[in-house]
């Protein structure tokens, strides 16, 4: 008799459990793979936790977009037509997400965008009712970076910025506007393009020497980080701050002495001390045996957690009902509170995080430490950096 | 003037590594007669070996040089024996497709084993700088230049002073006659292909310090090596260093003096290749 009751109980649980098949489309290879793999780790961690709780069951179907629109579009089409998912988590690289917009509009899934900061993407998804964008937009990123540059000018007297930007869409989009904004802050700006991965910076850096910049600001990929840090020293360029804005940093860079005092911007680090962040770090360490510094890991985690909560509230696997529940959701995350509101331009309806999540860090003795704004700093900002003082 | 001389110095230092990689390509082209699109992947092998030895045992990349040279020689030799030898008499297009396929396979193998992430090493001298009056020389590029020059001089001595080297030059000049004189062409091909891979492997170690290790690190150097070899004259080993110098100086000058030149620098080798091919075809008329 007890077995019958147990069976009835299990059937009842299964009946109450809402099952959702979720497509996960991320760059697991190509230039954005470091971020993509970090995001996948966060997604899988959250899915395990959700499934263990038993109220919602998430089945993940993972595909690699290769950081390449030509691979991403067929991969998404397969997820939507062969695997028949109704919910997709993806869209990390802007160029790839832009290319996905047509397929998304055609098959109309609930699309939960993890990255894709470019406002070109915002335009592409304008009016699409099932588009939830968690990551801040590029104008939020610029606002956060400019706040830092304003501080550098006012508190440290920085006057000259030399910008090295990669000549692809990532580095070049909006570079002119960016230069103007820096000039408006009172900076003298000299900007030079470069080919990412070429590793040849000595001629440009030699030219920058005559300009004698206070800040060497590079916008490129992880492959450029070490050559720039090394070659700046080799040509005798002595900026007071080396500031980088790659989507991810190279593996082992933090252990390289050349990374000392190099600064960058991120939305999260394991040292962020709110409760949700501490809980995430602990769970991540337990599952993977290490701690990540990539903010895409908690971003993936947050998306799955918010999705599970929305599914639970909606009590349905229907995408429109999940979207409705998601729109009214409020939750604490490792980045701070999350709720959705229309984007600043009004083009998309559901924007998650804004400029407030960004902060500046520095590599200090082998680890990334928050240094600005002051309320988020865990150590004093080191200006001028070691590369100037040597 | 100071900027101009510093630019020339930057170009000169880069020319050493270019010459080392391109000499390998010229060897496989001149002696074996194979257009090897997978040449850059031997370079990648050296870069990853340097990274692994550094990451696992903290071995200085300088000490990895000999090992990378030997490992790349072995892989090159095996590649020759298993893949190149059977197609030596096949049409050139088939040979090119084979080496192109090998390049894709090796890149994807690296992707599978190491992922697409960029890996870096951190020897203590990585950013060391030498100053010569107003001029700056990166210790690593300077060391790489000296090493490359040393290896190329050794190679030159091998070609001019040793019987095996002379045999190689003989095979490069005429494929049939050396056989009639008792020179084992098969062995010479094997040695040449192995040596070509070994030079690229050594260059890979240097680049792991100067740049990074990644599955695609060799690709760009393959393209540049083709431009250098075309400029030097196919298979002309003596012309490789001057050609590498022309390319490296052209890149440095464009990067320094052309507005936005940093973005154009990778187009320079296309221009060099184009000019070399057009120049040669005109001379042939």
Coordinates of C-alpha atoms in Angstrom, one line a residue, chain A residues 25-298:
Chain A
X25 CA 23.1 29.1 -28.2
X26 CA 26.5 30.4 -27.2
X27 CA 30.0 31.0 -28.7
X28 CA 31.8 27.9 -27.4
X29 CA 34.5 28.4 -30.1
X30 CA 35.8 31.5 -31.9
X31 CA 36.8 34.9 -30.4
X32 CA 34.1 35.0 -27.7
X33 CA 34.5 31.4 -26.5
X34 CA 36.0 32.4 -23.1
X35 CA 32.8 34.3 -22.3
X36 CA 30.6 31.7 -24.0
X37 CA 32.0 28.8 -22.0
X38 CA 31.7 30.8 -18.7
X39 CA 28.1 31.6 -19.6
X40 CA 27.4 27.9 -20.2
X41 CA 28.9 26.9 -16.8
X42 CA 26.6 29.4 -15.1
X43 CA 23.6 28.2 -17.1
X44 CA 24.2 24.6 -16.3
X45 CA 24.8 25.3 -12.6
X46 CA 21.5 27.2 -12.4
X47 CA 19.6 24.5 -14.3
X48 CA 21.0 21.8 -11.9
X49 CA 19.8 23.8 -8.9
X50 CA 16.3 24.4 -10.5
X51 CA 15.9 20.8 -11.5
X52 CA 16.9 19.6 -8.0
X53 CA 14.2 21.8 -6.4
X54 CA 11.7 19.9 -8.5
X55 CA 9.1 22.6 -9.2
X56 CA 10.3 23.3 -12.7
X57 CA 12.2 21.0 -15.0
X58 CA 14.5 22.6 -17.5
X59 CA 15.9 20.6 -20.4
X60 CA 18.8 22.3 -22.0
X61 CA 19.7 21.8 -25.6
X62 CA 23.1 23.4 -26.1
X63 CA 24.5 24.6 -29.5
X64 CA 27.7 26.4 -30.5
X65 CA 27.4 29.6 -32.5
X66 CA 31.1 29.7 -33.2
X67 CA 31.1 33.5 -32.8
X68 CA 30.1 33.4 -36.4
X69 CA 26.8 34.5 -38.0
X70 CA 27.2 31.8 -40.7
X71 CA 27.2 29.1 -38.1
X72 CA 24.8 30.7 -35.6
X73 CA 21.8 31.2 -37.9
X74 CA 21.6 27.5 -39.0
X75 CA 22.2 26.4 -35.4
X76 CA 19.3 28.6 -34.2
X77 CA 17.1 27.3 -37.0
X78 CA 17.8 23.7 -35.9
X79 CA 17.0 24.5 -32.3
X80 CA 13.7 26.1 -33.3
X81 CA 12.6 23.6 -35.9
X82 CA 14.2 20.2 -35.1
X83 CA 14.7 20.4 -31.3
X84 CA 11.5 22.5 -31.2
X85 CA 12.5 24.8 -28.3
X86 CA 10.3 27.8 -27.4
X87 CA 12.7 29.5 -25.2
X88 CA 16.3 30.5 -26.3
X89 CA 19.1 31.8 -24.2
X90 CA 21.8 33.2 -26.4
X91 CA 23.0 36.3 -28.2
X92 CA 26.4 36.9 -26.6
X93 CA 28.3 38.6 -29.4
X94 CA 26.6 41.6 -31.0
X95 CA 27.4 40.8 -34.6
X96 CA 26.1 37.2 -34.3
X97 CA 22.9 38.4 -32.4
X98 CA 22.2 40.9 -35.1
X99 CA 22.3 38.2 -37.7
X100 CA 19.9 36.0 -35.6
X101 CA 17.2 38.7 -35.5
X102 CA 15.5 37.6 -38.7
X103 CA 15.3 33.9 -37.6
X104 CA 14.0 34.9 -34.2
X105 CA 11.3 37.1 -35.7
X106 CA 10.3 34.3 -38.1
X107 CA 9.9 31.5 -35.5
X108 CA 9.1 33.9 -32.5
X109 CA 10.7 32.1 -29.5
X110 CA 11.1 33.8 -26.1
X111 CA 14.6 35.1 -26.6
X112 CA 16.7 35.8 -23.5
X113 CA 19.8 37.8 -24.6
X114 CA 22.8 37.3 -22.4
X115 CA 25.2 39.8 -24.1
X116 CA 24.8 41.7 -27.4
X117 CA 25.5 45.2 -26.0
X118 CA 25.5 47.0 -29.4
X119 CA 22.6 49.3 -30.0
X120 CA 22.5 47.9 -33.5
X121 CA 21.0 44.8 -31.9
X122 CA 18.5 47.0 -30.0
X123 CA 17.4 48.4 -33.3
X124 CA 17.2 45.0 -34.9
X125 CA 14.9 43.7 -32.2
X126 CA 12.8 46.8 -32.0
X127 CA 9.2 46.0 -31.4
X128 CA 9.8 42.2 -31.0
X129 CA 7.6 41.4 -28.0
X130 CA 9.4 38.4 -26.6
X131 CA 12.9 39.9 -26.4
X132 CA 14.4 40.2 -22.9
X133 CA 17.8 41.8 -22.9
X134 CA 19.7 41.3 -19.6
X135 CA 23.1 42.8 -20.4
X136 CA 23.4 46.6 -20.4
X137 CA 23.4 48.3 -23.8
X138 CA 26.6 49.9 -25.2
X139 CA 25.5 53.4 -24.2
X140 CA 25.3 52.1 -20.6
X141 CA 28.9 50.8 -21.0
X142 CA 30.1 54.1 -22.4
X143 CA 28.3 56.0 -19.6
X144 CA 30.1 53.9 -17.0
X145 CA 33.5 54.2 -18.7
X146 CA 33.1 58.0 -19.1
X147 CA 32.3 58.3 -15.4
X148 CA 35.6 56.7 -14.7
X149 CA 37.4 58.9 -17.2
X150 CA 35.8 62.0 -15.6
X151 CA 37.1 60.8 -12.2
X152 CA 40.6 60.3 -13.7
X153 CA 40.6 63.8 -15.1
X154 CA 39.2 65.4 -11.9
X155 CA 41.0 63.4 -9.2
X156 CA 44.3 62.6 -10.9
X157 CA 44.7 65.3 -13.5
X158 CA 44.7 62.9 -16.5
X159 CA 44.7 65.0 -19.7
X160 CA 45.7 62.8 -22.6
X161 CA 44.2 59.5 -23.8
X162 CA 45.8 57.3 -26.5
X163 CA 43.2 54.9 -27.9
X164 CA 44.2 51.7 -29.7
X165 CA 41.1 50.2 -31.3
X166 CA 40.7 47.1 -33.4
X167 CA 39.4 47.9 -36.8
X168 CA 36.5 45.4 -36.8
X169 CA 32.9 46.2 -35.7
X170 CA 33.7 45.5 -32.1
X171 CA 36.4 48.2 -31.8
X172 CA 35.4 50.6 -34.5
X173 CA 31.6 51.0 -33.9
X174 CA 31.0 54.4 -32.3
X175 CA 34.7 55.2 -31.9
X176 CA 34.3 58.7 -33.3
X177 CA 31.4 59.5 -30.9
X178 CA 33.5 58.1 -28.0
X179 CA 36.4 60.3 -29.0
X180 CA 34.1 63.3 -29.0
X181 CA 32.8 62.4 -25.6
X182 CA 36.3 62.2 -24.2
X183 CA 37.2 65.5 -25.7
X184 CA 34.1 67.0 -24.1
X185 CA 35.5 65.8 -20.7
X186 CA 38.6 67.9 -21.5
X187 CA 40.9 65.2 -22.8
X188 CA 43.3 65.4 -25.7
X189 CA 42.7 62.2 -27.7
X190 CA 44.9 60.4 -30.2
X191 CA 43.3 57.2 -31.7
X192 CA 44.9 54.6 -33.9
X193 CA 43.3 51.4 -35.4
X194 CA 45.0 48.0 -35.3
X195 CA 44.4 44.6 -36.7
X196 CA 43.5 42.2 -33.9
X197 CA 45.8 39.3 -33.4
X198 CA 48.6 40.8 -35.5
X199 CA 50.7 41.3 -32.4
X200 CA 52.5 44.3 -34.0
X201 CA 52.0 47.4 -31.9
X202 CA 55.6 48.7 -31.6
X203 CA 55.3 51.2 -34.5
X204 CA 52.0 52.7 -33.2
X205 CA 53.1 52.7 -29.6
X206 CA 56.4 54.4 -30.7
X207 CA 54.3 57.1 -32.3
X208 CA 52.2 57.4 -29.2
X209 CA 55.4 58.2 -27.3
X210 CA 55.6 61.7 -28.8
X211 CA 52.0 62.3 -27.6
X212 CA 53.0 61.1 -24.0
X213 CA 49.5 59.9 -23.0
X214 CA 48.4 59.6 -19.4
X215 CA 46.1 56.8 -20.4
X216 CA 46.7 54.0 -22.9
X217 CA 43.2 52.7 -23.7
X218 CA 42.8 49.7 -26.0
X219 CA 39.6 48.2 -27.4
X220 CA 40.3 44.8 -28.8
X221 CA 40.3 41.1 -28.0
X222 CA 42.1 38.8 -25.5
X223 CA 44.9 38.0 -28.1
X224 CA 46.0 41.7 -28.0
X225 CA 46.3 42.0 -24.2
X226 CA 49.8 40.6 -23.6
X227 CA 51.5 42.1 -26.8
X228 CA 50.2 45.6 -25.9
X229 CA 51.3 45.3 -22.2
X230 CA 54.8 44.0 -23.3
X231 CA 55.4 46.2 -26.3
X232 CA 54.4 49.4 -24.4
X233 CA 57.3 48.7 -22.0
X234 CA 59.6 47.6 -24.8
X235 CA 59.2 50.9 -26.7
X236 CA 59.6 52.9 -23.5
X237 CA 56.0 54.2 -23.5
X238 CA 55.0 55.1 -19.9
X239 CA 51.3 55.8 -19.5
X240 CA 50.0 56.3 -16.0
X241 CA 47.2 53.8 -16.7
X242 CA 46.8 51.0 -19.2
X243 CA 43.0 50.5 -19.5
X244 CA 41.6 47.6 -21.6
X245 CA 38.2 46.8 -22.9
X246 CA 38.2 43.2 -24.3
X247 CA 35.2 40.9 -24.0
X248 CA 37.4 38.5 -22.1
X249 CA 41.0 38.4 -20.9
X250 CA 43.6 35.7 -21.9
X251 CA 44.0 32.6 -19.8
X252 CA 47.0 33.0 -17.4
X253 CA 47.1 36.8 -17.9
X254 CA 46.6 37.5 -14.2
X255 CA 49.6 35.3 -13.4
X256 CA 51.8 37.3 -15.8
X257 CA 53.7 40.2 -14.0
X258 CA 52.9 42.4 -17.0
X259 CA 49.2 42.4 -16.0
X260 CA 50.1 44.3 -12.8
X261 CA 47.9 47.5 -12.5
X262 CA 46.3 47.0 -15.9
X263 CA 42.7 48.1 -15.5
X264 CA 39.4 47.2 -17.1
X265 CA 35.7 47.2 -16.7
X266 CA 33.5 44.4 -15.6
X267 CA 30.0 43.8 -14.2
X268 CA 31.0 41.3 -11.6
X269 CA 33.9 39.7 -9.8
X270 CA 33.9 36.9 -7.2
X271 CA 34.8 39.5 -4.6
X272 CA 31.5 41.3 -5.0
X273 CA 30.1 40.8 -1.5
X274 CA 26.2 40.8 -1.8
X275 CA 24.4 37.6 -0.7
X276 CA 23.4 36.4 -4.1
X277 CA 27.0 36.7 -5.3
X278 CA 28.5 34.9 -2.3
X279 CA 25.9 32.1 -2.8
X280 CA 26.8 31.9 -6.5
X281 CA 30.5 31.7 -5.9
X282 CA 30.0 28.9 -3.3
X283 CA 27.8 26.9 -5.6
X284 CA 30.1 27.4 -8.6
X285 CA 33.2 26.3 -6.6
X286 CA 31.3 23.2 -5.4
X287 CA 30.3 22.2 -8.9
X288 CA 33.4 23.1 -10.8
X289 CA 36.1 23.1 -8.2
X290 CA 37.3 26.6 -9.1
X291 CA 36.1 30.2 -9.0
X292 CA 35.5 32.1 -12.2
X293 CA 36.2 35.8 -12.8
X294 CA 34.1 36.0 -16.0
X295 CA 30.9 37.9 -15.4
X296 CA 29.2 35.9 -18.1
X297 CA 29.0 33.0 -15.7
X298 CA 26.7 34.7 -13.2

